[in-house]
Coordinates of N, CA and C and ligand atoms in Angstrom, one line a residue:
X1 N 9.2 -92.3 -70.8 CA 7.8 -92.1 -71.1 C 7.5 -92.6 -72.5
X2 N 8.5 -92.0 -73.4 CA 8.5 -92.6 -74.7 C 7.9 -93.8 -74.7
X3 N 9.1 -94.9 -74.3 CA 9.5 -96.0 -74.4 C 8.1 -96.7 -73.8
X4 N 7.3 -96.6 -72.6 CA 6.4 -97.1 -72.1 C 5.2 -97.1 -72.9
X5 N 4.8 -95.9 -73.5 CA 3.6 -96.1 -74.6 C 4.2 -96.8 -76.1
X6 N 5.4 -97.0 -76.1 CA 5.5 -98.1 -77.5 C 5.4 -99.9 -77.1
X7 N 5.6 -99.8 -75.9 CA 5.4 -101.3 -74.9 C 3.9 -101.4 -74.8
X8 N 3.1 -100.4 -74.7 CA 1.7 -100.0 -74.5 C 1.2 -100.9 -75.9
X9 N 1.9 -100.4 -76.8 CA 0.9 -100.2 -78.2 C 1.7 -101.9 -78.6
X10 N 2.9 -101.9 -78.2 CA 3.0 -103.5 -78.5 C 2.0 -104.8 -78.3
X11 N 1.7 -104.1 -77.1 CA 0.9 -105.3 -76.2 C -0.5 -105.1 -76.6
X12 N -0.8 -103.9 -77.2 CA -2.4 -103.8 -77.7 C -2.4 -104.4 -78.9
X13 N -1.2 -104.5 -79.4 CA -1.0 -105.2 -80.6 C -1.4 -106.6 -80.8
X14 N -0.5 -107.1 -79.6 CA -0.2 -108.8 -79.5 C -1.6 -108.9 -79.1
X15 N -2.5 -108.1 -78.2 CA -3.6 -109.0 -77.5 C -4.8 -108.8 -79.2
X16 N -4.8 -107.8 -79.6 CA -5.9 -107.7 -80.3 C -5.9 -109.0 -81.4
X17 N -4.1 -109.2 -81.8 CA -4.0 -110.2 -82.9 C -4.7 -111.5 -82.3
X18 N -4.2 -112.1 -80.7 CA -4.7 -113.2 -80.5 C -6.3 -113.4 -80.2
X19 N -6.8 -111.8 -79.7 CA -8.3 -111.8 -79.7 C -9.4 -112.1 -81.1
X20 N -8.2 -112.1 -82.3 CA -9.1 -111.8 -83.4 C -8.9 -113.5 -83.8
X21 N -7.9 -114.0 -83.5 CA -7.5 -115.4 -83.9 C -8.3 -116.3 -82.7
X22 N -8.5 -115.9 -81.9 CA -9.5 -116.9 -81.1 C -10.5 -116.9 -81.9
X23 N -11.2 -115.7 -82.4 CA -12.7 -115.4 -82.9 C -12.9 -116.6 -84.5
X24 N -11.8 -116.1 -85.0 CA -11.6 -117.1 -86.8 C -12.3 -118.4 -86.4
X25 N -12.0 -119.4 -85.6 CA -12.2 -120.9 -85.6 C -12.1 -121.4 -84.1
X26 N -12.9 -122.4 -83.7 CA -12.2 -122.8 -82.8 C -12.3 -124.3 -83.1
X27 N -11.4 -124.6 -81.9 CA -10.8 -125.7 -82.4 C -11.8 -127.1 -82.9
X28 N -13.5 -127.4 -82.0 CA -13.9 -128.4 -83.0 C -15.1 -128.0 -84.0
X29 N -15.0 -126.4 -84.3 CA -16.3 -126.4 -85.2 C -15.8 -125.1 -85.5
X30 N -16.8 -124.6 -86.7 CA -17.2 -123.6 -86.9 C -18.3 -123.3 -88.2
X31 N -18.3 -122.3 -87.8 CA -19.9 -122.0 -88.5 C -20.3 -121.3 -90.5
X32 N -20.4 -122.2 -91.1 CA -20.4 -121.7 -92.1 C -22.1 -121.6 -93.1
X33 N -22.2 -120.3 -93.2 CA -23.3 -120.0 -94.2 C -23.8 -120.7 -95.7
X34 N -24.3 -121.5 -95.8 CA -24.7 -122.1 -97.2 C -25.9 -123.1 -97.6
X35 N -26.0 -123.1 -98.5 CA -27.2 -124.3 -98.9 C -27.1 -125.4 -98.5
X36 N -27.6 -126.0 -97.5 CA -27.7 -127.4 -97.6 C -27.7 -128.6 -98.6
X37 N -27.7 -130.0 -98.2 CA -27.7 -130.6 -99.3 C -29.2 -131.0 -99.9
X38 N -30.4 -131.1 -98.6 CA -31.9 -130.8 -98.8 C -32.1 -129.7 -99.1
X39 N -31.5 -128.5 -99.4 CA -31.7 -127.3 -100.2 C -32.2 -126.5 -98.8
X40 N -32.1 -127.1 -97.8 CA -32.0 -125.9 -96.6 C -30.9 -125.0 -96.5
X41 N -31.8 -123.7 -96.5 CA -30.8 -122.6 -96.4 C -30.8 -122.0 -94.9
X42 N -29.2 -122.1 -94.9 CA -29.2 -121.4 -92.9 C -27.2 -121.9 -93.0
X43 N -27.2 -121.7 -91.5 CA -26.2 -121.4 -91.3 C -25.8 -123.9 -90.9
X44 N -24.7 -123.9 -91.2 CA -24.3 -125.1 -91.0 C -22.8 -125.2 -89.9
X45 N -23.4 -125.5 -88.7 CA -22.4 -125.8 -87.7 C -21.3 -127.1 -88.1
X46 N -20.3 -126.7 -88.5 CA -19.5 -127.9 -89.1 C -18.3 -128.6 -88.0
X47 N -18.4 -129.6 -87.9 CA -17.6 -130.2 -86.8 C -16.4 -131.2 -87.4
X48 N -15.1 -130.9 -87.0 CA -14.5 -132.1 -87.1 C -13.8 -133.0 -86.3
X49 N -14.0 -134.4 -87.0 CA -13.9 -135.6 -85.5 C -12.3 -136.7 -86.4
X50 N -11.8 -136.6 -85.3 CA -11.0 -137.6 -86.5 C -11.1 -138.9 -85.5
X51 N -11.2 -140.2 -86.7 CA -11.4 -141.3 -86.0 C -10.1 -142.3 -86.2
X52 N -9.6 -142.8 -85.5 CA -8.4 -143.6 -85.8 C -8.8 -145.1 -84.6
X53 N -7.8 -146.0 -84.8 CA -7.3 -147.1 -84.2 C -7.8 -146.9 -83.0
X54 N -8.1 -146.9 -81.9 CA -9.9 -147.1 -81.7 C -10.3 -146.3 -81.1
X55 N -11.0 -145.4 -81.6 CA -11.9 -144.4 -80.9 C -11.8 -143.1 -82.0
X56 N -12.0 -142.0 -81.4 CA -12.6 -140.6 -81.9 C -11.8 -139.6 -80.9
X57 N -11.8 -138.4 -81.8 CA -11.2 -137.4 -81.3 C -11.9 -135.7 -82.0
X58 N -12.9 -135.2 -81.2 CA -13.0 -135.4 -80.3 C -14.4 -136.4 -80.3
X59 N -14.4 -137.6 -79.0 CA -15.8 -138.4 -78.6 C -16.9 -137.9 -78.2
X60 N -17.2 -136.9 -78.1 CA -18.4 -136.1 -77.4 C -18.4 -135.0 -78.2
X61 N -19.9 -134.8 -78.4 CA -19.9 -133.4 -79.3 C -21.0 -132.7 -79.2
X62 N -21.3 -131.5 -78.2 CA -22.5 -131.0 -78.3 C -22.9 -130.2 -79.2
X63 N -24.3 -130.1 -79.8 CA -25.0 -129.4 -80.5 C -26.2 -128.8 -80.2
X64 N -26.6 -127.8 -80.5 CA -27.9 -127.3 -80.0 C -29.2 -128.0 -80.9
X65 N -30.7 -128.2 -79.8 CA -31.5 -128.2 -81.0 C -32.1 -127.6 -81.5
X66 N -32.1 -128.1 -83.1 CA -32.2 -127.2 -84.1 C -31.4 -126.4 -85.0
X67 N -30.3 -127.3 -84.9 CA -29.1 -126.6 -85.5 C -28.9 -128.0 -86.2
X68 N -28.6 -127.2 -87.7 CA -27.6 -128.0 -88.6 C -26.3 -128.3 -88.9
X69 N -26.0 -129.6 -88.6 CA -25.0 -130.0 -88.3 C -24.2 -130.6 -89.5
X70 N -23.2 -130.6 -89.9 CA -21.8 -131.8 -90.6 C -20.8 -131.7 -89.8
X71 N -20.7 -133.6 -89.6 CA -19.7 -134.0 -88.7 C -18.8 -134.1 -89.9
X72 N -17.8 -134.0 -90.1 CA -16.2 -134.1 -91.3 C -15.7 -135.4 -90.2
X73 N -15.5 -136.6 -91.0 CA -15.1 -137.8 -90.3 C -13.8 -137.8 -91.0
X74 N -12.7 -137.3 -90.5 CA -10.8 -138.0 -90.8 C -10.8 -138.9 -90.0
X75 N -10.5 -139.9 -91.3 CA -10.5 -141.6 -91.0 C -9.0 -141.4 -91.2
X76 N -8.0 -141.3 -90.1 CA -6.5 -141.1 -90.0 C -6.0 -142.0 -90.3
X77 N -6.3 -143.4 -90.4 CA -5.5 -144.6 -90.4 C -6.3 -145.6 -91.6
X78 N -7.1 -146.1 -91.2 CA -8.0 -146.9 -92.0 C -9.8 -146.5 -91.9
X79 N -10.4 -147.0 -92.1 CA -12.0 -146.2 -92.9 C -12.6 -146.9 -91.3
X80 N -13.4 -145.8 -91.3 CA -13.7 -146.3 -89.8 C -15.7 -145.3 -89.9
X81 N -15.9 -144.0 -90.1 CA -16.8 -143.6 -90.4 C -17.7 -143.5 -89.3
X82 N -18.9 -142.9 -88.9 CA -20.0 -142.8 -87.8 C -21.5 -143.4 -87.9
X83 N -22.1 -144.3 -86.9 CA -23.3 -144.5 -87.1 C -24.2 -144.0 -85.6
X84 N -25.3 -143.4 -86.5 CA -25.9 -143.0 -84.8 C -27.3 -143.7 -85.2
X85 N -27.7 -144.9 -84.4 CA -28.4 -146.2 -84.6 C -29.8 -145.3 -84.3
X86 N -29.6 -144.5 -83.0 CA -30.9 -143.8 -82.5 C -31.4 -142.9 -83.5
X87 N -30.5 -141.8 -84.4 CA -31.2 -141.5 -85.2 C -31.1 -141.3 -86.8
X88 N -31.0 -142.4 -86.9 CA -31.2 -143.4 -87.8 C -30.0 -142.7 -88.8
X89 N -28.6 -142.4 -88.5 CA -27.7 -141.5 -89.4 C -26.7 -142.4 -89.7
X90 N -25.9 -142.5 -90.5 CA -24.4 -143.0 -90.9 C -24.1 -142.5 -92.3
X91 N -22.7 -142.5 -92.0 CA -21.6 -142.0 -92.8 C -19.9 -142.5 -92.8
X92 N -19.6 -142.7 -93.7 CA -17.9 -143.2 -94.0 C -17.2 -142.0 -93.4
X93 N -17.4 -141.1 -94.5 CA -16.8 -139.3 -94.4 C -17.7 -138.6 -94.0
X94 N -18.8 -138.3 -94.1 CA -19.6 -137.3 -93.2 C -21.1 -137.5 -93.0
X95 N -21.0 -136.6 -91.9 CA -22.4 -136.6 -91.5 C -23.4 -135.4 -91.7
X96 N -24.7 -135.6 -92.8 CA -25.3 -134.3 -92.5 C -26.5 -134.3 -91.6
X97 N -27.1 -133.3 -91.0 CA -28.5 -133.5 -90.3 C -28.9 -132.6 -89.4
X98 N -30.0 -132.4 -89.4 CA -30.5 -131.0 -88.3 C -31.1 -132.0 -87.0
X99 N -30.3 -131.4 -86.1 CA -30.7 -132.2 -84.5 C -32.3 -131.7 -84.0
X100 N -32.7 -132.5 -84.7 CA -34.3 -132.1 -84.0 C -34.4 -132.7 -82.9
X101 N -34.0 -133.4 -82.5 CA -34.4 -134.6 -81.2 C -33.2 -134.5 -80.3
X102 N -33.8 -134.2 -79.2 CA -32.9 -134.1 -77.9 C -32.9 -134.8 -77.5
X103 N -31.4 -135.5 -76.6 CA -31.3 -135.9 -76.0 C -29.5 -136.6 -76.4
X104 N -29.0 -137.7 -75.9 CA -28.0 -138.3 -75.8 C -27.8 -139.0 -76.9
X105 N -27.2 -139.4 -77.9 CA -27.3 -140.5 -78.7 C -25.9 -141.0 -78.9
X106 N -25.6 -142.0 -78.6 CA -24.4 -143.3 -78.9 C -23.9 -142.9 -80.4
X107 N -22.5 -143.1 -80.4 CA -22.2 -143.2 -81.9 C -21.3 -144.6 -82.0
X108 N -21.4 -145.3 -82.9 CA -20.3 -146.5 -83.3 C -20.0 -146.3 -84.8
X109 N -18.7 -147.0 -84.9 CA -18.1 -146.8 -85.7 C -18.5 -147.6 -87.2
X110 N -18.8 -147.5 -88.2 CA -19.2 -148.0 -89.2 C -18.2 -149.2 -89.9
X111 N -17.7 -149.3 -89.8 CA -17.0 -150.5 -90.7 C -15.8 -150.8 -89.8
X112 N -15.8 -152.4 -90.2 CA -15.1 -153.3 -89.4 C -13.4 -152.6 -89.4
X113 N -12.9 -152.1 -88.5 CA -11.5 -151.6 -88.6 C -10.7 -152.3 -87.8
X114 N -10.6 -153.4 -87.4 CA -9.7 -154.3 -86.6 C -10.4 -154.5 -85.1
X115 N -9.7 -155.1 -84.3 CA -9.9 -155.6 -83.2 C -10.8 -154.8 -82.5
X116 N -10.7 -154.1 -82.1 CA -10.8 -152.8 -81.2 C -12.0 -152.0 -81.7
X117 N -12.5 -152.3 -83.1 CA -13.6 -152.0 -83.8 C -15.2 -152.2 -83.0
X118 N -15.4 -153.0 -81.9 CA -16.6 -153.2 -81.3 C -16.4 -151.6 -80.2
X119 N -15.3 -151.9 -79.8 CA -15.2 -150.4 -78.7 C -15.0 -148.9 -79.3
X120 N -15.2 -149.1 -80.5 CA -15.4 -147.5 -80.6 C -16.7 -146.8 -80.6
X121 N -16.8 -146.0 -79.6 CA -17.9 -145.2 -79.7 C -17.8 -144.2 -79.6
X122 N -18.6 -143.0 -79.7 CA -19.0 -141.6 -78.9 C -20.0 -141.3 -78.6
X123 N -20.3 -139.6 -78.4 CA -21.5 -139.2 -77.9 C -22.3 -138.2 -78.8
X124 N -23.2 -137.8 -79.3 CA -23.9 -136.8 -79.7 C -24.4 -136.4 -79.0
X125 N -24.3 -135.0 -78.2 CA -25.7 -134.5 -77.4 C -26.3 -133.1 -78.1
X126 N -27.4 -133.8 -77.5 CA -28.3 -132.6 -78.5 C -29.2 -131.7 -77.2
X127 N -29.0 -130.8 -76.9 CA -29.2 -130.1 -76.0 C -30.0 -128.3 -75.8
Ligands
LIG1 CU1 -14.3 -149.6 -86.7

């Protein structure tokens, strides 16, 4: 009987620790409170994308509209950076901007990074 409620309290242990570590971060964003760099104050959904030898990780990235967004571009290999043509955004290392406009938008990669440089793209959805 002992023994069964200290196996009890183990396992309430283990689950609570991994319930609280899901909650910290997930793996492509998370949410941080501060000033913008237009001096908008709110909350800023922060995303990270790492771009390498050709393509993005992760390539698709939804956002809600009306949420302020920074993409964090890790250029892993060589400088590769994000351009979104439709709304009118680019960046080497990051992206700031509030998704007012719904819909799908193409991303290509900013600067010539070798061969494979015409095929990098992703997706922004704004939803
Ligand atoms: Cu490129």
């Amino acid at each position: 009987m002992k023994m069964n409620k200290l196996v009890l309290f183990i396992v309430l242990m283990l689950l609570s620790a991994v319930i609280s570590g899901c909650n910290k971060s997930s793996p492509i964003g998370s949410v941080v409170q501060e000033n913008g760099a237009d001096g908008v104050v709110g909350a800023v959904k922060e995303i990270n994308v790492k771009a390498f030898q050709f393509g993005y990780d992760p390539d698709v990235i939804k956002v809600k509209k009306g949420e302020r967004v920074r993409i964090n571009i890790d250029n892993s290999d060589v400088l590769h950076g994000i351009r979104v043509p439709d709304l009118g955004l680019r960046g080497d290392y990051s992206l700031e901007f509030t998704a007012d406009k719904q819909g799908e938008f193409a991303w290509y990669c900013t600067n010539m990074c070798g061969q494979g440089h015409m095929g990098m793209k992703g997706k922004l959805i704004v939803e």
